[in-house]
XYZ file of C-alpha atoms in Angstrom:
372
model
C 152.863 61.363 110.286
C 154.532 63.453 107.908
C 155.002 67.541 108.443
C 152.925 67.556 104.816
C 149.826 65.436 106.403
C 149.429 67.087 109.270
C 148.898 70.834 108.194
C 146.056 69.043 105.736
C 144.569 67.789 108.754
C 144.506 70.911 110.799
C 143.042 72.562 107.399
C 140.672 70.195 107.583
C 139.532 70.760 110.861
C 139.301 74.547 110.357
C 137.091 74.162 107.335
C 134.579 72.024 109.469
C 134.413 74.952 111.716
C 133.982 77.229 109.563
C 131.436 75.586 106.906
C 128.368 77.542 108.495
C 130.385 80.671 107.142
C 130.436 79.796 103.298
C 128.868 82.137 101.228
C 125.205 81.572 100.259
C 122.882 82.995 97.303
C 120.188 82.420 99.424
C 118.953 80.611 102.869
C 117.631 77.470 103.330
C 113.951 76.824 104.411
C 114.564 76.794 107.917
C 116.773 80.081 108.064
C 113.475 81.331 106.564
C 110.915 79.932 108.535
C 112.898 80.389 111.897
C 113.718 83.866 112.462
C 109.986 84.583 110.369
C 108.362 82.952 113.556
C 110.813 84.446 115.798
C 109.205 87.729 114.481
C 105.412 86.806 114.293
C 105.485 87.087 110.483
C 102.728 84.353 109.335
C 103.926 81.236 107.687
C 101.358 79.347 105.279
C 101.344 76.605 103.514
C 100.152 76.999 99.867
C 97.358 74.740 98.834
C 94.605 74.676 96.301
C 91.990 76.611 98.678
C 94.660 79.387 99.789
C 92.753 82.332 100.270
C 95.105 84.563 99.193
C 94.832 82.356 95.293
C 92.349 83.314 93.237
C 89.548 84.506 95.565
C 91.529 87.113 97.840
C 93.032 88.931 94.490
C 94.091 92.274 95.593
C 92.461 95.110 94.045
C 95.671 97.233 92.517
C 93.174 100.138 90.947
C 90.103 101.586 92.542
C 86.562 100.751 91.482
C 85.429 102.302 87.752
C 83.035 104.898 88.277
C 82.650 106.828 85.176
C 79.732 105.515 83.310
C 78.726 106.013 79.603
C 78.205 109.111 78.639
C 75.482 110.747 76.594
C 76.281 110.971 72.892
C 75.937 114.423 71.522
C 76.670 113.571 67.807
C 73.984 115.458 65.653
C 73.604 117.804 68.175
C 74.946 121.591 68.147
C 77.357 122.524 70.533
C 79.175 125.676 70.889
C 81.923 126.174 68.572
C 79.927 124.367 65.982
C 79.833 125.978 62.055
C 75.811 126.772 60.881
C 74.646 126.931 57.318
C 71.543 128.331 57.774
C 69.491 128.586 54.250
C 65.891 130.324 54.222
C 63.005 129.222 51.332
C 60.423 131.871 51.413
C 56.696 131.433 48.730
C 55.273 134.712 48.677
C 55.766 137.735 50.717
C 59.713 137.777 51.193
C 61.717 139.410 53.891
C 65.134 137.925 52.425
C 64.354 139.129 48.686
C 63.054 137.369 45.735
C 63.446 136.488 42.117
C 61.643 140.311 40.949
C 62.674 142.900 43.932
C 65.263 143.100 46.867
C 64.997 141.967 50.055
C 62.170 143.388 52.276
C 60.297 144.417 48.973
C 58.801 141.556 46.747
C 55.365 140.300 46.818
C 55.406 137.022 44.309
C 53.780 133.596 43.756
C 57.610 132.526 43.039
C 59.913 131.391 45.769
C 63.154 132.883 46.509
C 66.235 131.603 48.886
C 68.904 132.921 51.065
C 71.886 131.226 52.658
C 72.993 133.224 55.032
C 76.791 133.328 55.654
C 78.075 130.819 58.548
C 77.154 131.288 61.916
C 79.624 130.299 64.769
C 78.048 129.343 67.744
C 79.289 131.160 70.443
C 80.368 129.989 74.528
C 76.578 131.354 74.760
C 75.044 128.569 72.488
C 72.336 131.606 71.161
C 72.400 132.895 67.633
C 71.162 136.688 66.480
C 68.920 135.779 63.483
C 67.396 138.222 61.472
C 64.179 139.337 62.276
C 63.739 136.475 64.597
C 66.304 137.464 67.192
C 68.539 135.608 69.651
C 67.719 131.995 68.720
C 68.712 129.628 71.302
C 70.346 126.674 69.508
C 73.133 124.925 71.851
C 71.938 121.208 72.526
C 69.493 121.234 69.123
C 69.280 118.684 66.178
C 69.703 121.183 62.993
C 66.063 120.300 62.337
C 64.968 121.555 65.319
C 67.310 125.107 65.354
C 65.666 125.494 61.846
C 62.078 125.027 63.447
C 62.860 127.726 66.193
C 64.267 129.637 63.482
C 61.248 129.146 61.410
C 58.923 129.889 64.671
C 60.901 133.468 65.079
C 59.947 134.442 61.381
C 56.190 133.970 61.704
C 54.432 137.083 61.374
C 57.132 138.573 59.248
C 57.563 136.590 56.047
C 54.395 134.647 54.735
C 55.672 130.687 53.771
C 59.394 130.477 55.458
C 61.103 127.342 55.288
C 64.789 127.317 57.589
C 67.199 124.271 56.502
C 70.071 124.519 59.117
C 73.106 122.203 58.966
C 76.714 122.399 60.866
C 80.292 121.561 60.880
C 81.706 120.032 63.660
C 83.655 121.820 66.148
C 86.213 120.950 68.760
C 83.171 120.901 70.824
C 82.633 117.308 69.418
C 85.838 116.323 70.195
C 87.713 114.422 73.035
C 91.568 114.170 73.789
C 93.724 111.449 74.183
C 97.907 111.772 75.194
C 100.809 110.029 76.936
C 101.629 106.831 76.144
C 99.568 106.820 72.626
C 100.922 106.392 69.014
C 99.240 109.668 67.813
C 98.056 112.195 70.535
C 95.880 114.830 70.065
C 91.938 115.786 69.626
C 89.875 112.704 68.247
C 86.602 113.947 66.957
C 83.368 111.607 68.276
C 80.613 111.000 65.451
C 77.643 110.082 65.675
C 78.668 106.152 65.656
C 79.436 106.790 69.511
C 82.683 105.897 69.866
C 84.019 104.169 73.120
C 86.898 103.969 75.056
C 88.774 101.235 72.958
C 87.438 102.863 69.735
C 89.464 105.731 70.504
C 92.512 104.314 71.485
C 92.507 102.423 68.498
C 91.820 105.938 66.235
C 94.672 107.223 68.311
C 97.120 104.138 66.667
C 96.976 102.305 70.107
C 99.270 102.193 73.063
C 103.054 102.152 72.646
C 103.324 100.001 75.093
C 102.067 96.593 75.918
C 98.415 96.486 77.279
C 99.449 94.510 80.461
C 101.880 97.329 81.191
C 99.118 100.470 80.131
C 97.061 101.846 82.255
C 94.195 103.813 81.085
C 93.014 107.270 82.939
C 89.622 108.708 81.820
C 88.358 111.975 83.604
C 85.516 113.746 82.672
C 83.893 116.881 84.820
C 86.314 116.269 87.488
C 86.288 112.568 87.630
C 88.815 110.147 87.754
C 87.948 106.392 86.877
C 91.694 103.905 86.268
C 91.988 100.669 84.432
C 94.607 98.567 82.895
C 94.217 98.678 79.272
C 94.274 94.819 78.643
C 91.529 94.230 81.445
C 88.963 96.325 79.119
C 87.139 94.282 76.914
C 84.637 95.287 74.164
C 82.302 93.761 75.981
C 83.568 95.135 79.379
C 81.399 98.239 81.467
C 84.752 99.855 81.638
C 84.141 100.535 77.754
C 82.164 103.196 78.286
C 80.738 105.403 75.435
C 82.852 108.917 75.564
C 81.300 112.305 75.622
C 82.704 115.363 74.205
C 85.610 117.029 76.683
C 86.636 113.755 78.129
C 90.304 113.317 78.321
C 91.885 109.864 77.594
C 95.495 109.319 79.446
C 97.486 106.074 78.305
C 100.416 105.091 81.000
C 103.219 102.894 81.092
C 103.496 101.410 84.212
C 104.621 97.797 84.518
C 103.823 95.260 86.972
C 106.509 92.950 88.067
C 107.509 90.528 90.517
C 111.090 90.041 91.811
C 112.658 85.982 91.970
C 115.944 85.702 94.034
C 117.981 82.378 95.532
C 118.648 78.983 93.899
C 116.243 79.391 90.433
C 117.700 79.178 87.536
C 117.227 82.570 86.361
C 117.225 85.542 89.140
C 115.496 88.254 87.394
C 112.273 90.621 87.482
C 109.402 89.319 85.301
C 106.970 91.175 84.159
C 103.078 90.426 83.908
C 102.375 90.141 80.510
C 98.376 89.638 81.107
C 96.112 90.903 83.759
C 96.809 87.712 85.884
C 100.058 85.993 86.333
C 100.188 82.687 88.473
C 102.729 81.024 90.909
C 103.457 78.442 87.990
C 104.026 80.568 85.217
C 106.419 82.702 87.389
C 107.969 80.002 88.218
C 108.395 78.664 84.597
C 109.219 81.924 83.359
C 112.128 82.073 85.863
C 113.658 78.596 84.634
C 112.575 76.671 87.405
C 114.750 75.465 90.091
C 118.398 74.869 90.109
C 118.712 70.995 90.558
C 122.066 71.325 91.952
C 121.099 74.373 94.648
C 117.391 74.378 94.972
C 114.927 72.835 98.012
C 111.902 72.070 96.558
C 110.104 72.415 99.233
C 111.341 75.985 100.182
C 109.852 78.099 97.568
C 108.424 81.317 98.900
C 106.625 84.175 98.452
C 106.926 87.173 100.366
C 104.443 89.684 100.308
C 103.153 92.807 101.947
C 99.235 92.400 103.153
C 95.914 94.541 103.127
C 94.094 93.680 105.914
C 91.394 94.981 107.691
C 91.468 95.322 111.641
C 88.616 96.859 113.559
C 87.773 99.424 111.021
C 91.381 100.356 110.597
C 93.632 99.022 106.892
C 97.078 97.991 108.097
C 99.794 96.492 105.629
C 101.436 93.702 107.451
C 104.295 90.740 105.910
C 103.050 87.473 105.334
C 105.333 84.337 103.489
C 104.076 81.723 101.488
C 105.407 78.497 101.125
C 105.255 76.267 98.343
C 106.421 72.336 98.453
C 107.113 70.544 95.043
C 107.642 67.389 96.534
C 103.816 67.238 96.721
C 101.829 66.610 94.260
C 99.041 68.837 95.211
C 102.297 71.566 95.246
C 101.259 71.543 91.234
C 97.862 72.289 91.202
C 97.500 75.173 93.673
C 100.331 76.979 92.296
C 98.184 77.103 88.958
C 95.756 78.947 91.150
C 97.425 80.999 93.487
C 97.754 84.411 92.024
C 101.244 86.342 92.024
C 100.645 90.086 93.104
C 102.829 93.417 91.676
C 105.826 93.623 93.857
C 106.165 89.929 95.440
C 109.142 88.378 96.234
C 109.880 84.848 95.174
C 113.014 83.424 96.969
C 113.762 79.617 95.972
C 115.538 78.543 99.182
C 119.010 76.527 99.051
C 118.895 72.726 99.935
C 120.668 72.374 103.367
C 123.062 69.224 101.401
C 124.214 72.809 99.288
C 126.567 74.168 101.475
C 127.803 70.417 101.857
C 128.565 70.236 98.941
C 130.399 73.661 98.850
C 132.774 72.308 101.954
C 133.371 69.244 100.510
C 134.733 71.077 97.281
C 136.461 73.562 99.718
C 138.121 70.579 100.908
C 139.344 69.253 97.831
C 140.747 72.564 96.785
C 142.813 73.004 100.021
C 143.726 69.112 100.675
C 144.603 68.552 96.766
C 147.692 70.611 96.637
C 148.982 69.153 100.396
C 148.641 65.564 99.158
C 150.386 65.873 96.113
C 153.068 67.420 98.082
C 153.438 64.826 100.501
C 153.476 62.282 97.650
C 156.302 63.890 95.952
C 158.430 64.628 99.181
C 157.978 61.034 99.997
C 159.810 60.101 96.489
């Protein structure tokens, strides 16, 4: 035994002892499983009636609350612009066609359009000769029959026509993550939630990653914009002073160990299952992965006597079975899990056996040449 062959042998042996110390991207299944049970963290098997799939779906936003609200187009508010215009046949308080105001007796009719009124915090009006004319929450037709009611007795035949301009009373306001913040006035179409984000040029962002704030009088109701569909109760018609907020804030899940692409993918939709995660990562590394190690780890909700605690819980997902397939198109990926594809235990064979050849390569070509 040459001098040459026997320091390859004793490298040789070394590596063997030391092969459970080669690096690792990730553990294998059982390095997972092990010390999880070691530490009471649950273990379950993913199949198509998991209950944490489709029917355990965690709630990430609270329940909607706010619902429609009462449409005020058509109706005065404060802040609102009158045009108030008076026909009078007869007697005339306002003038007429032969004699100022407050003097002419005629068979001819006379008008008066009074200069604009701006409805005060108050919603009441001084009119003359009728008074304070309460007209906050009126149609113009009815302010010009209160109007008309305060004149009786003083001018013989009046007529009121009232109309307004809009104010910022009729308005609501949407900001953050919008193309064009600002006031969005409501008409008397009723415009709804969507309707005004789409006034306001829509969300910068994606709708999967905006969520959508409405308060009004104090209350808060949260949705994500692409969960609200026209159809949806969450569209709810807006009343003047609600305030629209549009958010960025996207949802993501983490995937680590032997896939082929370790990254953080985003949701892109309101629902994002274990096979499209998986897909969207690459899928497995043939030369690394254990298909029957992929996991999910994820904090839990759970209810014990009376009291929500959060406790860790892994699921496991095997390939190798066919069933594997179809309840990873149902189980439902959750913001913030962690997908770790575990290494096949035959990986870190693999890596010694190249170690080897690396260290033994050089020694046998040295003996070779030393034996020339």
């Amino acid at each position: 035994m040459t001098a040459a062959f026997r320091i390859a042998t004793m490298a040789l042996v070394l590596a063997l002892g030391g092969c459970a110390g080669l690096p690792s991207s990730a553990p294998t299944a059982s390095q997972v499983v092990g010390p999880a049970k070691a530490d009471n963290i649950a273990v379950i098997d993913i199949a198509p009636a998991t209950p944490s799939g489709l029917a355990a779906r965690q709630k990430e936003l609270p329940a909607w609350t706010i619902p429609d609200g009462a449409s005020t187009a058509g109706v005065i508010l404060p802040g609102d612009v009158l045009t108030i215009s008076v026909f009078e046949v007869g007697y005339s308080l306002f003038g007429t066609s032969d004699g100022p105001a407050g003097e002419g007796r005629s068979g001819k009719g006379s008008t008066r359009t009074f200069p604009p009124f701006r409805v005060p915090e108050t919603g009441v009006i001084d009119f003359p000769y009728a008074g304070q004319i309460p007209i906050a929450g009126l149609t113009p037709m009815a302010a010009a029959g209160r109007i008309e009611r305060g004149l009786r007795g003083k001018s013989q035949f009046p007529q009121v026509v009232a109309a307004f301009e809009p104010g910022p009373g009729h308005t609501i306001m949407i900001d953050g993550e919008v193309a064009r913040p600002g006031r969005v006035p409501l008409s008397e179409a009723g415009e709804r939630l969507l309707d005004v984000v789409a006034l306001a040029g829509g969300s910068k962002a994606r709708p999967a990653d905006t969520v959508v704030k409405l308060t009004r009088s104090g209350e808060l109701s949260v949705a994500r914009l692409d969960e609200i569909g026209a159809a949806d109760r969450r569209n709810v018609v807006l009343t003047p002073g609600d305030h629209v907020e549009l958010s960025r804030e996207v949802r993501s899940i983490t995937v680590l160990g032997a896939a082929r692409s370790v990254a953080e993918i985003a949701f892109d939709r309101s629902e994002l299952t274990l096979d499209q995660a998986l897909a969207r990562a690459g899928g497995l590394n043939d030369d690394k992965a254990d298909p029957t190690g992929v996991f999910i780890f994820r904090i839990e909700r759970r209810e014990e006597g009376g009291v929500w605690t959060e406790k860790p819980v892994i699921y496991r997902l095997s390939l190798l079975d066919p069933a594997g397939y179809f309840a990873a198109q149902r189980f439902q990926m959750r913001e913030r899990d962690v997908m770790l594809v575990a290494n096949a235990r035959t990986n870190n064979i693999k890596k010694f056996i190249e170690m080897v050849n690396q260290l033994s390569t050089p020694l046998v070509t040295a003996t070779v040449v030393s034996g020339i």
